[in-house]
Short mmCIF file of C-alpha atoms and ligand atoms in Angstrom, two decimals:
data_model
loop_
_atom_site.label_atom_id
_atom_site.label_comp_id
_atom_site.label_asym_id
_atom_site.label_seq_id
_atom_site.Cartn_x
_atom_site.Cartn_y
_atom_site.Cartn_z
CA MET H 1 0.00 0.03 0.00
CA PHE H 2 1.07 3.55 -0.43
CA HIS H 3 -0.17 6.97 0.76
CA LEU H 4 -1.99 9.70 -1.02
CA GLY H 5 -1.83 13.38 -0.34
CA TRP H 6 -3.39 16.30 -2.24
CA PHE H 7 -1.36 19.40 -2.94
CA LEU H 8 -3.45 22.60 -2.72
CA GLY H 9 -0.91 24.53 -4.73
CA SER H 10 -2.40 27.97 -4.65
CA GLY H 11 -3.06 27.73 -0.94
CA PHE H 12 -6.11 29.43 0.48
CA GLY H 13 -6.14 31.58 -2.61
CA ILE H 14 -7.61 32.21 -5.94
CA GLN H 15 -6.91 29.32 -8.35
CA PRO H 16 -5.30 30.65 -11.44
CA GLY H 17 -7.23 28.39 -14.01
CA ARG H 18 -10.32 29.56 -15.89
CA GLY H 19 -11.47 26.20 -17.15
CA THR H 20 -14.85 25.07 -18.45
CA PHE H 21 -15.80 23.61 -15.09
CA ASP H 22 -14.42 26.30 -12.71
CA GLY H 23 -17.85 27.98 -12.18
CA ARG H 24 -17.74 31.07 -9.99
CA ALA H 25 -14.36 30.07 -8.47
CA TRP H 26 -12.79 33.45 -9.12
CA ARG H 27 -15.50 35.12 -7.15
CA ASP H 28 -16.03 32.45 -4.51
CA TRP H 29 -12.45 31.16 -3.87
CA MET H 30 -12.58 32.64 -0.28
CA ARG H 31 -15.81 30.98 0.73
CA PRO H 32 -15.45 28.24 3.31
CA ARG H 33 -17.74 25.60 1.79
CA ARG H 34 -15.42 24.64 -1.07
CA TYR H 35 -12.68 23.79 1.32
CA VAL H 36 -14.77 21.77 3.60
CA GLU H 37 -16.16 19.88 0.66
CA MET H 38 -12.55 19.40 -0.57
CA ALA H 39 -11.62 17.83 2.76
CA THR H 40 -14.61 15.57 2.83
CA ALA H 41 -14.03 14.42 -0.78
CA LEU H 42 -10.34 13.67 -0.28
CA GLU H 43 -11.01 11.85 2.99
CA SER H 44 -13.62 9.62 1.29
CA GLY H 45 -10.95 8.88 -1.33
CA GLY H 46 -8.40 7.64 1.36
CA TYR H 47 -6.10 10.64 1.20
CA ASP H 48 -3.93 10.85 4.29
CA PHE H 49 -3.63 14.64 4.03
CA VAL H 50 -4.11 17.93 2.22
CA PHE H 51 -1.06 19.98 1.85
CA ILE H 52 -1.78 23.74 1.69
CA GLU H 53 0.80 26.03 0.06
CA ASP H 54 1.33 29.58 1.33
CA THR H 55 3.24 32.66 0.28
CA ALA H 56 2.61 36.21 1.64
CA MET H 57 3.31 38.56 -1.21
CA ILE H 58 1.99 39.85 -4.63
CA GLU H 59 4.70 39.01 -7.21
CA ASP H 60 5.91 41.79 -9.45
CA THR H 61 9.16 40.56 -10.89
CA PHE H 62 7.66 39.51 -14.37
CA GLY H 63 7.31 42.56 -16.46
CA GLY H 64 8.43 44.73 -13.58
CA SER H 65 4.90 45.13 -12.14
CA ALA H 66 2.04 43.21 -10.62
CA ALA H 67 -0.02 43.60 -13.77
CA TRP H 68 0.30 39.98 -14.97
CA THR H 69 0.03 38.53 -11.46
CA LEU H 70 -3.23 40.33 -10.75
CA ALA H 71 -4.80 39.94 -14.16
CA HIS H 72 -4.45 36.13 -14.03
CA GLY H 73 -4.76 35.56 -10.22
CA GLU H 74 -1.25 33.96 -10.09
CA MET H 75 -0.52 33.16 -6.51
CA ALA H 76 -2.50 36.14 -5.39
CA PRO H 77 -4.86 37.14 -3.85
CA LYS H 78 -4.45 34.61 -1.06
CA ASN H 79 -5.70 34.32 2.57
CA ASP H 80 -3.90 33.12 5.52
CA PRO H 81 -4.14 29.27 5.56
CA LEU H 82 -4.12 28.72 9.34
CA PRO H 83 -7.80 29.60 10.11
CA LEU H 84 -8.72 27.15 7.30
CA VAL H 85 -7.28 24.24 9.28
CA PRO H 86 -9.87 23.83 12.02
CA LEU H 87 -12.63 24.60 9.48
CA MET H 88 -11.54 21.74 7.24
CA ALA H 89 -11.11 19.53 10.25
CA ALA H 90 -14.61 20.27 11.59
CA GLY H 91 -16.07 19.10 8.27
CA SER H 92 -14.08 15.83 8.23
CA LYS H 93 -13.07 13.04 10.56
CA HIS H 94 -9.65 11.66 9.71
CA ILE H 95 -7.75 13.55 7.04
CA GLY H 96 -4.56 15.26 8.12
CA ILE H 97 -4.27 19.02 7.27
CA ILE H 98 -0.78 20.37 6.63
CA ASN H 99 -0.52 24.18 6.49
CA THR H 100 2.57 25.93 5.31
CA MET H 101 4.58 28.20 7.55
CA SER H 102 7.68 30.22 6.45
CA THR H 103 10.54 30.47 8.90
CA ILE H 104 10.90 34.18 8.00
CA GLN H 105 7.17 34.90 8.73
CA TYR H 106 6.60 33.32 12.06
CA ALA H 107 8.71 33.68 15.19
CA PRO H 108 9.38 30.15 16.53
CA TYR H 109 7.37 30.76 19.63
CA THR H 110 4.36 31.94 17.61
CA ALA H 111 4.73 28.96 15.35
CA ALA H 112 5.03 26.37 18.12
CA ARG H 113 2.03 27.83 19.85
CA LEU H 114 -0.13 28.10 16.72
CA MET H 115 0.60 24.57 15.69
CA THR H 116 -0.08 23.22 19.16
CA THR H 117 -3.36 25.11 19.17
CA LEU H 118 -4.31 23.65 15.78
CA ASP H 119 -3.46 20.22 16.99
CA HIS H 120 -5.90 20.60 19.74
CA LEU H 121 -8.55 22.16 17.55
CA THR H 122 -8.20 19.25 15.08
CA ASP H 123 -7.96 16.46 17.63
CA GLY H 124 -4.51 15.52 16.39
CA ARG H 125 -4.74 16.07 12.60
CA ALA H 126 -2.51 19.19 12.32
CA GLY H 127 0.78 19.40 10.35
CA VAL H 128 3.14 22.13 9.32
CA ASN H 129 5.03 22.42 6.09
CA VAL H 130 8.21 24.32 6.98
CA VAL H 131 9.50 26.53 4.18
CA THR H 132 12.05 29.25 3.93
CA SER H 133 10.16 31.45 1.33
CA VAL H 134 11.26 31.90 -2.18
CA THR H 135 11.42 35.64 -3.06
CA HIS H 136 12.67 39.00 -1.91
CA ARG H 137 9.02 40.18 -2.04
CA VAL H 138 8.08 37.91 0.87
CA ALA H 139 11.16 38.91 2.84
CA GLN H 140 10.47 42.52 2.42
CA ASN H 141 6.98 42.04 4.08
CA PHE H 142 8.77 40.73 7.28
CA GLY H 143 11.59 43.36 7.95
CA TYR H 144 14.28 42.43 5.48
CA ASP H 145 15.60 44.58 2.55
CA GLU H 146 16.28 41.39 0.56
CA HIS H 147 15.81 37.74 1.23
CA LEU H 148 18.76 35.88 2.78
CA PRO H 149 21.05 33.78 0.51
CA HIS H 150 19.63 30.27 -0.24
CA ASP H 151 21.85 28.26 2.13
CA GLU H 152 21.73 30.71 4.92
CA ARG H 153 17.91 30.55 4.84
CA TYR H 154 18.13 26.89 5.57
CA ALA H 155 20.66 27.44 8.31
CA MET H 156 18.08 29.76 9.89
CA ALA H 157 15.32 27.15 9.25
CA GLY H 158 17.43 24.58 11.01
CA GLU H 159 17.65 26.74 14.14
CA TRP H 160 13.95 27.55 13.88
CA MET H 161 12.90 23.92 13.79
CA ASP H 162 15.23 23.12 16.68
CA VAL H 163 13.58 25.89 18.82
CA VAL H 164 10.00 24.87 17.79
CA THR H 165 10.66 21.25 18.67
CA ARG H 166 12.18 22.08 22.05
CA LEU H 167 9.10 24.23 22.74
CA TRP H 168 6.87 21.40 21.80
CA ASP H 169 8.89 19.15 24.22
CA SER H 170 8.96 21.79 27.02
CA TRP H 171 6.12 19.93 28.86
CA GLU H 172 7.11 16.46 29.83
CA PRO H 173 4.72 13.66 29.50
CA GLY H 174 2.69 13.52 32.74
CA ALA H 175 3.10 17.20 33.53
CA VAL H 176 -0.62 17.60 33.43
CA VAL H 177 -2.36 16.23 36.46
CA ALA H 178 -5.63 18.04 36.24
CA ASP H 179 -6.62 17.14 39.74
CA THR H 180 -9.20 19.63 41.07
CA GLU H 181 -9.13 18.31 44.61
CA THR H 182 -5.46 19.01 45.39
CA PRO H 183 -5.66 21.39 43.43
CA LEU H 184 -2.91 20.56 40.94
CA TYR H 185 -3.41 21.34 37.32
CA ALA H 186 0.18 20.76 36.31
CA ASP H 187 3.37 19.80 38.04
CA HIS H 188 5.75 22.79 37.52
CA THR H 189 8.80 20.52 37.95
CA LYS H 190 7.82 18.92 34.57
CA VAL H 191 7.53 22.12 32.64
CA HIS H 192 10.88 23.49 31.50
CA THR H 193 12.31 26.71 30.00
CA ILE H 194 14.42 26.00 26.90
CA ASP H 195 16.76 29.07 27.32
CA HIS H 196 17.84 29.10 23.65
CA SER H 197 20.17 31.71 22.49
CA GLY H 198 21.46 31.15 18.97
CA LYS H 199 22.50 33.00 15.82
CA TYR H 200 19.02 33.89 14.79
CA TYR H 201 16.60 33.34 17.68
CA LYS H 202 16.59 33.96 21.50
CA VAL H 203 13.74 32.07 23.31
CA ARG H 204 13.15 31.38 26.76
CA GLY H 205 10.17 29.19 26.96
CA PRO H 206 8.40 27.11 28.10
CA LEU H 207 5.42 26.98 25.70
CA ASN H 208 2.39 28.36 27.57
CA THR H 209 0.05 25.67 26.49
CA ILE H 210 -0.17 21.90 27.05
CA PRO H 211 1.04 19.48 24.33
CA GLY H 212 -1.60 18.66 21.64
CA PRO H 213 -2.83 15.10 20.91
CA GLN H 214 0.31 14.41 18.68
CA GLY H 215 2.77 16.19 21.03
CA ARG H 216 4.60 17.39 17.96
CA PRO H 217 2.37 18.10 15.07
CA VAL H 218 3.36 16.39 11.72
CA VAL H 219 6.18 18.17 10.05
CA GLY H 220 6.46 18.45 6.32
CA GLN H 221 9.11 19.96 3.98
CA ALA H 222 9.10 21.16 0.45
CA GLY H 223 12.62 22.03 -0.66
CA ASN H 224 14.62 19.43 -2.69
CA SER H 225 18.12 20.98 -2.61
CA VAL H 226 20.78 19.45 -0.52
CA PRO H 227 20.05 21.84 2.50
CA GLY H 228 16.33 21.20 1.91
CA ARG H 229 16.84 17.43 2.18
CA GLU H 230 19.02 17.84 5.23
CA LEU H 231 16.33 19.81 7.01
CA ALA H 232 13.78 17.17 6.16
CA ALA H 233 16.09 14.31 7.26
CA ARG H 234 16.45 15.99 10.58
CA TYR H 235 12.91 16.87 11.39
CA ALA H 236 10.26 15.92 8.73
CA ASP H 237 7.71 13.23 8.87
CA THR H 238 6.89 13.77 5.14
CA MET H 239 8.26 15.74 2.30
CA LEU H 240 7.10 16.48 -1.23
CA ALA H 241 9.65 15.30 -3.84
CA MET H 242 9.94 16.02 -7.57
CA GLY H 243 10.98 13.17 -9.87
CA HIS H 244 10.44 12.72 -13.56
CA SER H 245 11.41 9.06 -13.86
CA VAL H 246 11.52 5.87 -11.82
CA GLU H 247 15.37 6.20 -11.58
CA GLN H 248 15.16 9.83 -10.25
CA MET H 249 12.39 8.76 -7.77
CA LYS H 250 14.38 5.80 -6.55
CA ALA H 251 17.55 7.85 -6.25
CA PHE H 252 15.72 10.62 -4.33
CA ARG H 253 14.20 8.12 -1.84
CA GLU H 254 17.51 6.29 -1.27
CA ASP H 255 19.34 9.54 -0.74
CA MET H 256 16.75 10.42 1.90
CA HIS H 257 17.10 7.10 3.52
CA GLN H 258 20.86 7.64 3.84
CA ARG H 259 20.34 11.06 5.27
CA LEU H 260 17.81 9.79 7.81
CA ILE H 261 20.17 7.11 9.02
CA ALA H 262 22.99 9.60 9.31
CA HIS H 263 20.69 11.63 11.64
CA GLY H 264 19.90 8.58 13.83
CA ARG H 265 16.37 8.07 12.33
CA LYS H 266 14.92 5.14 10.45
CA PRO H 267 14.08 5.23 6.68
CA GLY H 268 10.46 4.60 7.55
CA ASP H 269 10.25 7.74 9.74
CA LEU H 270 9.89 10.02 6.69
CA LYS H 271 7.26 9.53 3.88
CA VAL H 272 8.65 10.73 0.54
CA MET H 273 5.64 11.96 -1.44
CA PHE H 274 6.14 12.27 -5.21
CA LEU H 275 4.40 15.26 -6.72
CA VAL H 276 2.51 14.26 -9.79
CA THR H 277 -0.08 15.65 -12.17
CA PRO H 278 -1.87 12.70 -13.76
CA MET H 279 -4.27 13.07 -16.77
CA LEU H 280 -7.47 11.12 -16.13
CA GLY H 281 -10.19 10.42 -18.67
CA GLU H 282 -13.39 8.45 -18.98
CA SER H 283 -11.38 6.03 -21.04
CA ASP H 284 -7.59 5.77 -22.13
CA ALA H 285 -8.52 7.43 -25.47
CA HIS H 286 -10.36 10.30 -23.76
CA ALA H 287 -7.33 10.91 -21.41
CA ARG H 288 -4.92 10.91 -24.37
CA ASP H 289 -7.12 13.40 -26.08
CA ARG H 290 -7.13 15.66 -23.05
CA GLU H 291 -3.31 15.32 -22.89
CA ALA H 292 -3.10 16.20 -26.64
CA GLN H 293 -5.09 19.35 -25.90
CA ARG H 294 -2.82 20.24 -23.01
CA ARG H 295 0.28 19.77 -25.20
CA ALA H 296 -1.18 21.92 -28.03
CA ALA H 297 -1.88 24.72 -25.49
CA VAL H 298 1.81 25.01 -24.56
CA HIS H 299 2.46 27.17 -27.48
CA ASP H 300 -0.36 29.68 -26.61
CA ARG H 301 0.84 33.12 -25.60
CA HIS H 302 -0.77 32.72 -22.14
CA HIS H 303 1.14 29.45 -21.36
CA ILE H 304 4.44 30.93 -22.45
CA GLU H 305 3.85 33.97 -20.38
CA GLN H 306 2.85 31.87 -17.37
CA ILE H 307 5.98 29.85 -17.44
CA LEU H 308 8.15 33.03 -17.83
CA TRP H 309 6.25 34.39 -14.87
CA GLN H 310 7.02 31.25 -12.91
CA LEU H 311 10.68 31.32 -13.76
CA SER H 312 10.83 34.90 -12.62
CA TYR H 313 9.17 33.89 -9.25
CA ILE H 314 11.26 30.76 -8.67
CA SER H 315 14.42 32.70 -9.40
CA GLY H 316 13.67 34.30 -6.07
CA GLY H 317 12.45 37.52 -7.78
CA THR H 318 15.97 38.08 -9.00
CA VAL H 319 15.39 37.93 -12.69
CA ASP H 320 12.65 39.25 -14.93
CA PHE H 321 12.30 36.55 -17.68
CA SER H 322 10.04 38.80 -19.86
CA THR H 323 13.22 40.67 -20.83
CA PHE H 324 14.75 37.75 -22.68
CA GLU H 325 14.51 36.94 -26.32
CA LEU H 326 12.36 33.83 -26.62
CA ASP H 327 14.47 32.40 -29.53
CA ALA H 328 17.84 32.98 -27.94
CA THR H 329 19.65 30.37 -25.75
CA MET H 330 18.19 29.44 -22.36
CA PRO H 331 19.67 31.79 -19.74
CA ASP H 332 21.97 29.97 -17.28
CA ILE H 333 20.40 31.30 -14.07
CA LEU H 334 19.61 29.46 -10.92
CA GLY H 335 18.86 32.56 -8.86
CA ASN H 336 18.19 32.71 -5.11
CA GLY H 337 14.77 30.97 -4.83
CA GLU H 338 13.72 27.35 -5.59
CA GLN H 339 17.02 26.02 -6.73
CA SER H 340 15.78 22.46 -7.43
CA SER H 341 12.88 23.84 -9.48
CA MET H 342 15.25 26.10 -11.45
CA ARG H 343 17.53 23.16 -12.19
CA GLN H 344 14.72 21.38 -13.91
CA TYR H 345 14.47 24.24 -16.49
CA VAL H 346 18.15 25.03 -16.73
CA VAL H 347 20.40 22.05 -16.23
CA GLY H 348 20.70 19.95 -19.36
CA ASN H 349 18.89 22.55 -21.44
CA GLU H 350 21.87 24.77 -22.00
CA ASP H 351 21.75 24.36 -25.83
CA LYS H 352 18.00 24.87 -26.12
CA THR H 353 16.24 28.22 -26.77
CA LEU H 354 14.07 29.76 -23.99
CA ARG H 355 11.09 29.01 -26.13
CA GLU H 356 11.92 25.33 -26.33
CA VAL H 357 12.36 25.21 -22.59
CA VAL H 358 9.09 27.03 -21.69
CA THR H 359 7.02 24.85 -24.08
CA GLY H 360 8.87 21.64 -23.37
CA VAL H 361 9.86 21.40 -19.74
CA ARG H 362 7.44 20.74 -16.90
CA GLN H 363 8.45 21.48 -13.38
CA ILE H 364 6.06 18.75 -12.15
CA GLY H 365 5.21 16.00 -14.67
CA ASP H 366 2.69 13.25 -15.14
CA LEU H 367 5.12 10.32 -14.84
CA GLY H 368 3.25 8.81 -17.81
CA LEU H 369 0.07 8.49 -15.72
CA ILE H 370 -2.39 9.26 -18.57
CA GLY H 371 -5.50 7.14 -18.87
CA SER H 372 -8.66 5.83 -17.31
CA PRO H 373 -8.83 5.57 -13.52
CA ASP H 374 -8.14 1.84 -13.87
CA THR H 375 -5.13 2.31 -16.12
CA VAL H 376 -3.59 5.03 -14.03
CA ALA H 377 -4.29 3.04 -10.76
CA ALA H 378 -2.32 0.10 -12.30
CA GLU H 379 0.52 2.32 -13.40
CA MET H 380 0.76 4.04 -10.07
CA GLY H 381 1.01 0.53 -8.42
CA GLU H 382 3.74 -0.46 -10.77
CA LEU H 383 5.63 2.79 -10.17
CA MET H 384 5.42 2.47 -6.43
CA ASP H 385 6.71 -1.21 -6.60
CA GLU H 386 9.73 -0.02 -8.50
CA VAL H 387 10.33 2.99 -6.22
CA GLY H 388 9.91 0.99 -3.10
CA GLY H 389 7.02 2.83 -1.33
CA ASP H 390 5.67 5.85 0.41
CA GLY H 391 3.25 7.59 -1.92
CA PHE H 392 2.02 10.31 -4.21
CA LEU H 393 1.17 13.98 -3.75
CA LEU H 394 -1.43 14.54 -6.36
CA TYR H 395 -1.75 17.94 -7.90
CA GLN H 396 -3.98 19.63 -10.51
CA PRO H 397 -2.62 23.25 -10.77
CA ARG H 398 -5.03 24.70 -13.23
CA ALA H 399 -8.12 22.60 -12.84
CA LEU H 400 -8.97 22.58 -9.14
CA ASN H 401 -12.82 22.37 -9.04
CA PRO H 402 -15.37 19.82 -7.59
CA ARG H 403 -15.39 18.03 -10.91
CA THR H 404 -11.65 17.35 -10.68
CA LEU H 405 -11.93 16.32 -7.01
CA ALA H 406 -14.59 13.87 -7.97
CA GLU H 407 -12.44 12.39 -10.67
CA TYR H 408 -9.88 11.68 -8.14
CA ALA H 409 -11.82 10.83 -5.06
CA ASP H 410 -14.66 8.91 -6.79
CA GLY H 411 -12.82 7.73 -9.91
CA LEU H 412 -9.10 7.01 -9.17
CA SER H 413 -9.38 6.00 -5.48
CA PRO H 414 -11.86 3.25 -6.00
CA ALA H 415 -9.65 1.90 -8.75
CA LEU H 416 -6.71 2.05 -6.44
CA ARG H 417 -8.72 0.39 -3.62
CA ARG H 418 -9.89 -2.45 -5.91
CA ARG H 419 -6.12 -3.23 -6.32
CA GLY H 420 -5.49 -2.93 -2.53
CA LEU H 421 -3.08 -0.13 -3.24
CA ILE H 422 -4.41 2.46 -0.82
CA ARG H 423 -6.21 2.48 2.55
CA ASP H 424 -9.81 1.37 2.55
CA GLY H 425 -10.65 3.53 5.58
CA PHE H 426 -9.03 5.10 8.65
CA ASP H 427 -8.37 3.97 12.21
CA ASN H 428 -9.41 6.48 14.71
CA VAL H 429 -5.84 7.64 15.36
CA PRO H 430 -3.86 10.86 15.08
CA PHE H 431 -2.44 12.00 11.74
CA ARG H 432 1.08 10.90 12.26
CA ASP H 433 -0.11 7.32 13.11
CA ASN H 434 -1.96 7.16 9.76
CA LEU H 435 1.19 8.34 8.01
CA LEU H 436 3.43 5.88 9.66
CA ALA H 437 0.91 2.94 9.47
CA PHE H 438 2.66 1.52 6.29
C1 LIG M 501 6.30 21.94 -5.06
C2 LIG M 501 6.86 23.03 -3.98
C3 LIG M 501 5.98 23.58 -3.18
C4 LIG M 501 6.47 24.64 -2.33
N1 LIG M 501 5.68 25.22 -1.39
C5 LIG M 501 5.98 26.32 -0.86
C6 LIG M 501 5.15 27.12 -0.12
O1 LIG M 501 4.01 26.80 0.12
N2 LIG M 501 5.56 28.28 0.46
C7 LIG M 501 6.87 28.69 0.29
O2 LIG M 501 7.20 29.76 0.75
N3 LIG M 501 7.70 27.86 -0.40
C8 LIG M 501 7.29 26.81 -0.99
N4 LIG M 501 8.20 26.06 -1.74
C9 LIG M 501 9.60 26.47 -1.72
C10 LIG M 501 10.42 25.50 -0.92
O3 LIG M 501 9.92 25.30 0.41
C11 LIG M 501 11.86 26.03 -0.70
O4 LIG M 501 11.92 27.05 0.21
C12 LIG M 501 12.37 26.37 -1.98
O5 LIG M 501 11.95 25.49 -3.02
C13 LIG M 501 13.85 26.35 -2.02
O6 LIG M 501 14.18 25.08 -1.84
P1 LIG M 501 15.11 24.20 -2.71
O7 LIG M 501 16.14 25.21 -3.18
O8 LIG M 501 15.62 23.34 -1.56
O9 LIG M 501 14.41 23.61 -3.73
C14 LIG M 501 7.79 25.10 -2.49
C15 LIG M 501 8.66 24.38 -3.46
C16 LIG M 501 8.15 23.43 -4.21
C17 LIG M 501 9.09 22.82 -5.25
#
């Protein structure tokens, strides 16, 4: 068996697509009902969790203004994802909810306290995706003139995670007695300061609330560079991973296993979830037809601009890709943002033109998963057999609507279940236990 997660790639925000079945999404994206329904649909489909992206900025690198961003609803507007967590939890019973927190946005004490609060409010279904933020524009909203260099951001994130973890552990098991007769609510000898004084943070502790049902909420991680992998190997229970072939996926997972062992953890302690955008259809022919339409659209002006926008963003807001000649050679730039994402466009494509890259390269691919639910389910099973396990993080970046969710929860999941590949229900246990169950 393997795990399923769903990547809500535009967070609690407007979804950029304007497809045939998107209805009033551009007007209603902030309404609660669609997120509650999303949680319920995914839970019925056996998804272990929904993974909510977040970024706090309005991008204006591409074209030197926010015009394109706001015309197309690209990563903005967006609400804070944290209040969404208890809402989605109240409408569901078992699904884990991972919200994103950037280490430059939340002080460690605020983060530890918020996550523990969410763990209580969700009865042990809270998780946090720890990110370092990608662009200068985010950093500039939180007291920085520019974002820190890539590797330093991860050094800061390492200290942040260390402090947050120690705050979560600042109440020993058994500290809460809750005896109204004595009276003794908590034994103060089991509640400890952490007295942290490091390069980036100074925090006394202890946390001023009792541990949540999970003690430490589930920790996720999204960066795939070496420092990103190291952060995950030290702290994470799950991470999203990008791989375009079985070989890359296997190598990624084996690399993570080595890193986990080096940090005194077991390979099974971290679930590596491969981000994938399958193409489903009523039949294999229908799915192939949809895929042919997607491929034909990569030459549309809108698609080309969208990828140039994306490159400008993932460069960390350091390069405006609208300024390059499309038929000149691909610029050799990794920038200061998502280095592993930039590599997918740049490395190995040095001889191609920018146009060939933006029309030919996909940051997140379909791994050949194109077909009817039955076909895709069989192929997912074969892929996971070869990779060795863990699971997939499914993503439909420009088509997130109730119809798409039904295709996955009511189409693909039953096909996976018929093959015994995914869970057929949930035990009444906290999120981490579901994640570590197989
Ligand atoms: C698929 C994916 C999702 C991500 N989600 C977020 C996010 O929600 N918020 C954020 O600030 N950064 C996000 N990031 C950025 C990473 O967390 C990380 O900070 C960045 O990719 C740099 O990491 P890397 O150089 O290790 O790849 C995401 C990256 C990827 C590839």
